[in-house]
């Protein structure tokens, strides 16, 4: 058993494949990782733009009544230059005409019977968004490594970047082991249990930015496990095999891994849950052996597999971590492992441990927002103590 921090260091320090790039339409890029910078082909705003409905005028003339010389809706190119005691009616988004240095909002004006405009209030600021004040033509607007969000897609649209380069998704092969397992659509026998890990891990992979291949349930049989593991290792960038890595009589997975050409870098981590976690490298893929218990496999994926997927993607994703006070204290008897405490956020901004019966208690995860860790050697967290909460 090695300390969690050491295990994580080995995992994140292990050389892994850097995914190559592919070019895709920007509308299909949500949650993908940007491979190449996105560069604007335009100034933004592209022209001096009215930020209000009103009258484009010269500040020095605002004490006088003004003649209206033109109407400028959005999408119209002004033809008239604003001269002394002149103005043009302008709509939000319209091009501010030459000569004007402010837009007087319509609420601060009245139209006189002569047709002229009189300013009736105090004009603050210019109400003009200047050309290129947000982005200059040629600016990098999005940097490589970014996980693309809807607002980034908005930027791509605004800057005319309709095809972009993203990292290809790493393939994660998922294998579950256990003769007791049946698939979710089946009714388990008296001694059976439904396979939840595989589906959870497939979707954790998607959220992390990868894509998954599912290899089904391998019964607790060495030959079966060996052949499916060998196939998965040859077809994927990462392989996750769950179950069979503890020390039970049927837990031959570590020896099968070695036979399949995996060099095991650690087997056993001082973390609770997650002690049997195993990690190894193969000529084609990186291998994780995660515990069969669904809470353990969920947490260890988040803590150890996800960083590897991010590294392969060149992603700069980091988990959100907040410093929050504990709503309730936590205590434990044995301290030789780092403990992962699932917590939720309370409306008053505190971390509250969720009811948690152990590593098989899958429904506890539904209420979980994040985890708090209790380091090796630490027995308690006091009520009110400030802790680091990592979103999972
Ligand atoms: P193992 O790591 O194989 O010793 O399994 C530990 C516990 O997790 C046992 O109660 C298993 O039945 C359960 N388990 C193993 N694999 C899965 C799975 N794919 N889905 C749900 N539970 C599992
Ligand atoms: Mg098992």
XYZ file of C-alpha atoms and ligand atoms in Angstrom:
416
model
C 0.000 0.000 0.000
C 1.472 3.366 -0.985
C 0.324 6.834 0.137
C -2.351 8.390 -2.032
C -0.187 11.406 -2.901
C 2.606 9.120 -4.077
C 0.171 7.088 -6.188
C -1.214 10.227 -7.778
C 2.307 11.438 -8.496
C 3.093 8.157 -10.272
C -0.128 8.339 -12.286
C 0.246 11.948 -13.348
C 3.982 11.567 -13.953
C 3.585 8.550 -16.223
C 4.152 9.263 -19.890
C 1.011 8.892 -21.876
C -0.150 9.351 -25.411
C -0.854 12.954 -26.434
C -3.931 12.855 -28.637
C -3.568 14.300 -32.118
C -5.930 16.892 -33.535
C -9.044 16.797 -35.669
C -10.935 19.607 -37.372
C -14.625 19.843 -36.556
C -17.514 22.304 -37.054
C -17.634 24.772 -34.160
C -21.228 23.760 -33.455
C -20.023 20.277 -32.513
C -17.273 21.437 -30.181
C -19.081 21.669 -26.834
C -16.962 20.061 -24.064
C -14.161 19.274 -26.503
C -10.613 20.448 -25.777
C -9.192 23.127 -28.033
C -5.989 21.992 -29.768
C -5.053 25.148 -31.677
C -5.693 28.793 -30.824
C -8.824 30.449 -32.161
C -7.870 33.707 -33.898
C -10.327 36.467 -34.713
C -10.762 37.564 -38.319
C -12.353 40.843 -37.244
C -12.356 43.705 -34.779
C -15.056 43.464 -32.111
C -17.035 45.594 -32.122
C -16.355 45.875 -35.850
C -17.287 49.598 -35.851
C -18.082 52.320 -33.321
C -21.433 51.044 -32.137
C -24.356 52.747 -30.435
C -25.022 51.147 -27.049
C -28.426 52.870 -26.698
C -31.370 54.033 -28.750
C -31.083 57.807 -29.058
C -29.297 60.534 -30.977
C -25.702 60.544 -32.196
C -24.312 64.032 -31.623
C -21.305 66.170 -30.676
C -20.807 66.698 -26.951
C -20.048 70.391 -27.451
C -23.510 70.893 -28.988
C -25.587 69.279 -26.259
C -26.686 72.642 -24.823
C -28.287 73.566 -28.147
C -31.319 72.319 -30.062
C -30.218 69.860 -32.740
C -31.357 69.157 -36.302
C -31.927 65.498 -37.183
C -30.119 64.752 -40.436
C -30.436 60.949 -40.770
C -31.933 57.814 -39.172
C -29.500 54.965 -38.528
C -31.045 51.572 -37.753
C -28.786 48.584 -36.955
C -27.348 47.201 -40.173
C -27.332 50.547 -42.015
C -24.227 52.444 -43.093
C -24.522 56.184 -42.245
C -24.097 58.584 -45.134
C -24.057 61.914 -43.285
C -21.332 63.427 -41.137
C -22.567 65.119 -37.954
C -21.826 68.842 -38.123
C -22.448 71.750 -35.743
C -25.843 71.456 -33.974
C -26.729 68.309 -35.894
C -27.621 64.801 -34.798
C -28.786 61.508 -36.282
C -31.447 59.284 -34.786
C -29.691 55.965 -34.030
C -30.755 52.524 -32.772
C -28.797 50.219 -30.465
C -26.223 48.395 -32.592
C -26.180 51.105 -35.237
C -22.945 52.524 -36.694
C -22.063 55.823 -35.006
C -21.679 58.388 -37.815
C -18.533 60.402 -38.469
C -18.354 63.554 -36.402
C -20.432 62.231 -33.481
C -18.715 61.577 -30.172
C -21.699 60.525 -28.085
C -25.128 58.940 -28.219
C -27.758 60.711 -26.110
C -30.305 58.187 -24.898
C -33.793 58.892 -26.158
C -35.101 59.170 -22.573
C -33.027 62.342 -22.080
C -34.451 64.144 -25.102
C -37.625 65.788 -26.315
C -38.658 66.565 -29.837
C -39.668 70.185 -30.331
C -42.577 71.244 -32.626
C -39.886 72.467 -35.034
C -38.717 68.849 -35.344
C -35.472 69.633 -33.541
C -34.180 67.659 -30.558
C -33.567 69.218 -27.141
C -31.531 67.510 -24.427
C -33.496 67.530 -21.167
C -31.185 65.677 -18.787
C -27.555 65.107 -17.926
C -25.727 62.900 -20.411
C -23.305 60.481 -18.725
C -20.555 58.821 -20.742
C -20.649 58.390 -24.496
C -22.907 55.316 -24.936
C -20.554 54.246 -27.703
C -18.788 50.872 -27.806
C -15.594 51.696 -29.633
C -14.355 49.679 -32.560
C -12.009 46.831 -31.403
C -12.387 47.642 -27.712
C -13.121 43.927 -27.038
C -11.055 42.135 -29.691
C -8.636 43.220 -32.407
C -8.422 41.497 -35.771
C -5.745 38.796 -35.358
C -6.145 38.472 -31.588
C -6.102 34.983 -30.064
C -9.543 34.764 -28.494
C -9.353 31.177 -27.177
C -6.239 29.327 -26.103
C -5.334 25.659 -26.586
C -6.208 23.414 -23.657
C -9.532 25.075 -23.047
C -12.565 22.899 -22.452
C -15.111 24.490 -24.762
C -18.199 26.012 -23.165
C -21.252 27.644 -24.759
C -19.785 31.131 -24.394
C -16.657 29.968 -26.254
C -18.859 28.753 -29.085
C -20.358 32.251 -29.086
C -16.862 33.701 -29.514
C -16.136 31.308 -32.397
C -19.335 32.455 -34.052
C -18.525 36.144 -33.515
C -15.024 35.790 -34.905
C -15.998 33.696 -37.915
C -14.180 30.541 -36.807
C -16.613 27.902 -38.011
C -14.121 25.026 -38.175
C -11.789 24.507 -35.270
C -9.056 22.111 -34.211
C -9.680 20.001 -31.124
C -7.880 17.058 -29.554
C -9.155 13.668 -30.620
C -10.898 11.882 -27.762
C -8.904 9.180 -26.028
C -10.514 5.744 -26.052
C -11.194 4.174 -22.690
C -11.950 0.465 -22.602
C -14.185 -0.606 -19.719
C -14.295 -4.124 -18.314
C -16.215 -5.269 -15.262
C -15.345 -8.502 -13.545
C -17.456 -10.620 -11.226
C -19.515 -13.803 -11.640
C -22.219 -12.200 -9.494
C -22.839 -9.410 -12.009
C -25.757 -9.137 -14.414
C -26.564 -6.331 -16.807
C -28.989 -3.583 -15.734
C -31.881 -4.881 -17.854
C -31.759 -8.268 -16.126
C -33.132 -9.320 -12.761
C -30.312 -10.563 -10.550
C -30.522 -13.990 -8.928
C -30.517 -14.331 -5.114
C -26.726 -13.952 -5.078
C -26.414 -11.558 -7.991
C -26.010 -7.812 -8.332
C -26.450 -5.472 -11.263
C -23.398 -4.089 -13.028
C -23.465 -0.396 -12.256
C -19.749 0.398 -12.476
C -19.419 -0.016 -16.204
C -22.166 2.431 -17.022
C -21.018 4.884 -14.411
C -17.452 4.736 -15.722
C -18.500 5.031 -19.364
C -20.315 8.254 -18.523
C -17.561 9.558 -16.257
C -15.301 9.040 -19.276
C -17.620 11.137 -21.440
C -17.704 13.950 -18.898
C -13.907 13.832 -18.659
C -13.655 14.313 -22.434
C -12.932 10.757 -23.534
C -14.934 8.143 -25.353
C -15.567 4.611 -24.205
C -15.677 1.048 -25.472
C -17.514 -1.408 -23.297
C -16.228 -4.974 -23.088
C -19.002 -6.452 -20.979
C -18.825 -8.502 -17.815
C -15.939 -10.926 -17.428
C -16.850 -13.823 -15.155
C -14.336 -14.607 -12.424
C -12.331 -16.828 -14.727
C -8.690 -16.281 -15.514
C -8.801 -17.288 -19.168
C -11.857 -15.135 -19.919
C -10.434 -12.158 -18.074
C -7.079 -12.556 -19.792
C -8.481 -12.583 -23.308
C -10.805 -9.606 -22.803
C -8.073 -7.621 -21.080
C -5.615 -8.321 -23.856
C -8.133 -7.227 -26.477
C -9.026 -4.045 -24.578
C -5.356 -3.134 -24.110
C -4.715 -3.431 -27.834
C -7.733 -1.297 -28.800
C -7.669 1.638 -26.358
C -5.552 4.399 -24.895
C -6.728 3.649 -21.351
C -8.252 0.473 -19.946
C -10.237 0.338 -16.734
C -11.003 -3.019 -15.225
C -13.152 -3.034 -12.113
C -13.461 -5.669 -9.442
C -11.190 -8.544 -8.662
C -8.299 -6.424 -7.481
C -8.805 -6.895 -3.743
C -7.351 -9.992 -2.103
C -10.236 -12.456 -2.358
C -9.761 -16.008 -3.654
C -11.016 -15.043 -7.100
C -9.066 -11.814 -7.318
C -6.519 -12.953 -9.860
C -6.755 -9.752 -11.879
C -3.262 -8.451 -10.936
C -1.636 -11.661 -12.158
C -3.694 -11.596 -15.360
C -2.556 -8.007 -15.922
C 1.072 -9.056 -15.789
C 0.475 -11.916 -18.190
C -1.182 -9.454 -20.594
C 2.024 -7.429 -20.697
C 1.226 -4.822 -18.084
C 3.962 -3.507 -15.853
C 2.249 -2.803 -12.534
C 3.486 0.437 -10.952
C 1.419 0.124 -7.805
C -1.215 -2.115 -6.358
C -2.831 -0.865 -3.177
C -3.272 2.760 -2.164
C -3.725 4.141 1.357
C -7.099 5.679 0.587
C -10.559 4.825 1.885
C -12.464 3.914 -0.172
C -10.217 2.668 -2.938
C -7.507 0.594 -1.284
C -7.181 -2.098 -4.005
C -6.577 0.459 -6.771
C -3.956 -0.810 -9.204
C -2.093 1.048 -11.919
C 0.116 -0.192 -14.700
C 1.500 0.546 -18.124
C 1.340 -1.508 -21.282
C 3.008 -0.857 -24.628
C -0.262 0.443 -26.080
C -2.293 1.628 -23.117
C -2.470 2.744 -19.523
C -4.296 0.416 -17.185
C -6.297 1.083 -14.060
C -7.627 -1.699 -11.880
C -10.358 -0.109 -9.796
C -12.188 -1.683 -6.865
C -15.537 -3.299 -7.624
C -17.437 -1.203 -5.144
C -19.210 1.494 -7.118
C -18.430 4.392 -4.769
C -14.747 3.460 -4.802
C -14.567 3.151 -8.558
C -16.398 6.452 -8.963
C -14.063 8.342 -6.655
C -10.860 6.789 -7.929
C -11.857 7.536 -11.493
C -12.316 11.189 -10.562
C -9.081 11.392 -8.594
C -6.780 9.310 -10.780
C -8.209 8.450 -14.186
C -9.594 11.857 -15.041
C -6.206 13.608 -14.772
C -4.773 11.094 -17.253
C -7.594 11.685 -19.724
C -6.994 15.441 -19.356
C -3.279 15.005 -19.927
C -3.877 12.987 -23.102
C -6.242 15.711 -24.293
C -3.877 18.536 -23.377
C -6.748 19.890 -21.307
C -6.185 22.529 -18.663
C -9.254 21.412 -16.701
C -8.858 21.554 -12.915
C -11.455 20.451 -10.402
C -13.270 23.250 -8.633
C -12.045 23.380 -5.034
C -13.572 25.621 -2.377
C -12.565 26.418 1.203
C -15.685 25.944 3.322
C -16.524 25.428 6.984
C -17.811 22.000 8.041
C -21.449 21.988 9.103
C -20.825 18.909 11.241
C -17.703 17.323 12.646
C -16.298 14.002 11.396
C -14.317 11.478 13.370
C -12.827 8.055 12.821
C -10.897 5.416 14.722
C -8.290 4.171 12.254
C -6.097 6.616 10.453
C -3.669 4.616 8.326
C -5.460 5.599 5.121
C -6.506 8.971 3.742
C -10.303 9.142 3.974
C -12.553 10.559 1.269
C -15.641 12.063 2.888
C -18.549 12.752 0.534
C -20.218 16.078 1.325
C -22.955 18.282 -0.007
C -23.119 22.066 0.029
C -25.692 23.597 2.335
C -27.622 26.755 1.393
C -25.649 28.641 4.076
C -22.384 27.804 2.322
C -21.082 24.945 4.444
C -19.940 21.376 3.754
C -22.215 18.742 5.228
C -21.168 15.061 5.197
C -23.801 12.975 3.389
C -25.178 9.841 4.998
C -22.742 7.237 3.782
C -22.713 3.563 4.683
C -19.529 2.632 2.887
C -18.107 1.995 -0.539
C -21.125 0.053 -1.813
C -23.543 2.871 -0.964
C -24.114 4.185 -4.444
C -27.142 6.355 -3.707
C -25.003 8.469 -1.350
C -23.216 9.785 -4.437
C -26.388 11.294 -5.838
C -26.448 13.845 -3.019
C -22.696 14.368 -3.098
C -21.307 17.641 -4.399
C -17.727 17.087 -3.448
C -15.239 15.366 -1.218
C -13.299 16.402 1.823
C -10.166 14.465 2.668
C -8.981 13.385 6.064
C -5.216 12.882 5.831
C -3.398 9.833 7.152
C -2.952 10.199 10.913
C -5.873 12.613 11.305
C -8.823 11.390 13.318
C -11.240 14.276 13.275
C -12.486 17.361 11.535
C -14.151 19.732 13.990
C -17.501 21.334 13.360
C -16.858 24.783 11.854
C -13.333 23.881 10.715
C -12.377 25.290 7.299
C -11.793 22.471 4.836
C -10.946 22.150 1.198
C -13.904 20.730 -0.735
C -13.178 19.305 -4.154
C -16.068 19.046 -6.523
C -16.605 15.592 -8.022
P -14.499 -6.878 -5.857
O -13.675 -5.640 -6.004
O -14.583 -7.683 -7.103
O -14.048 -7.690 -4.675
O -15.980 -6.406 -5.557
C -16.282 -5.619 -4.412
C -17.773 -5.407 -4.315
O -18.224 -4.624 -5.420
C -18.610 -6.663 -4.357
O -19.714 -6.487 -3.490
C -19.060 -6.735 -5.792
O -20.239 -7.477 -5.957
C -19.254 -5.288 -6.127
N -19.064 -5.076 -7.549
C -18.036 -5.513 -8.279
N -18.137 -5.143 -9.551
C -19.272 -4.409 -9.639
C -19.941 -3.757 -10.703
N -19.441 -3.764 -11.951
N -21.089 -3.105 -10.436
C -21.579 -3.094 -9.177
N -21.000 -3.692 -8.143
C -19.863 -4.358 -8.348
Mg -15.260 -9.478 -7.776
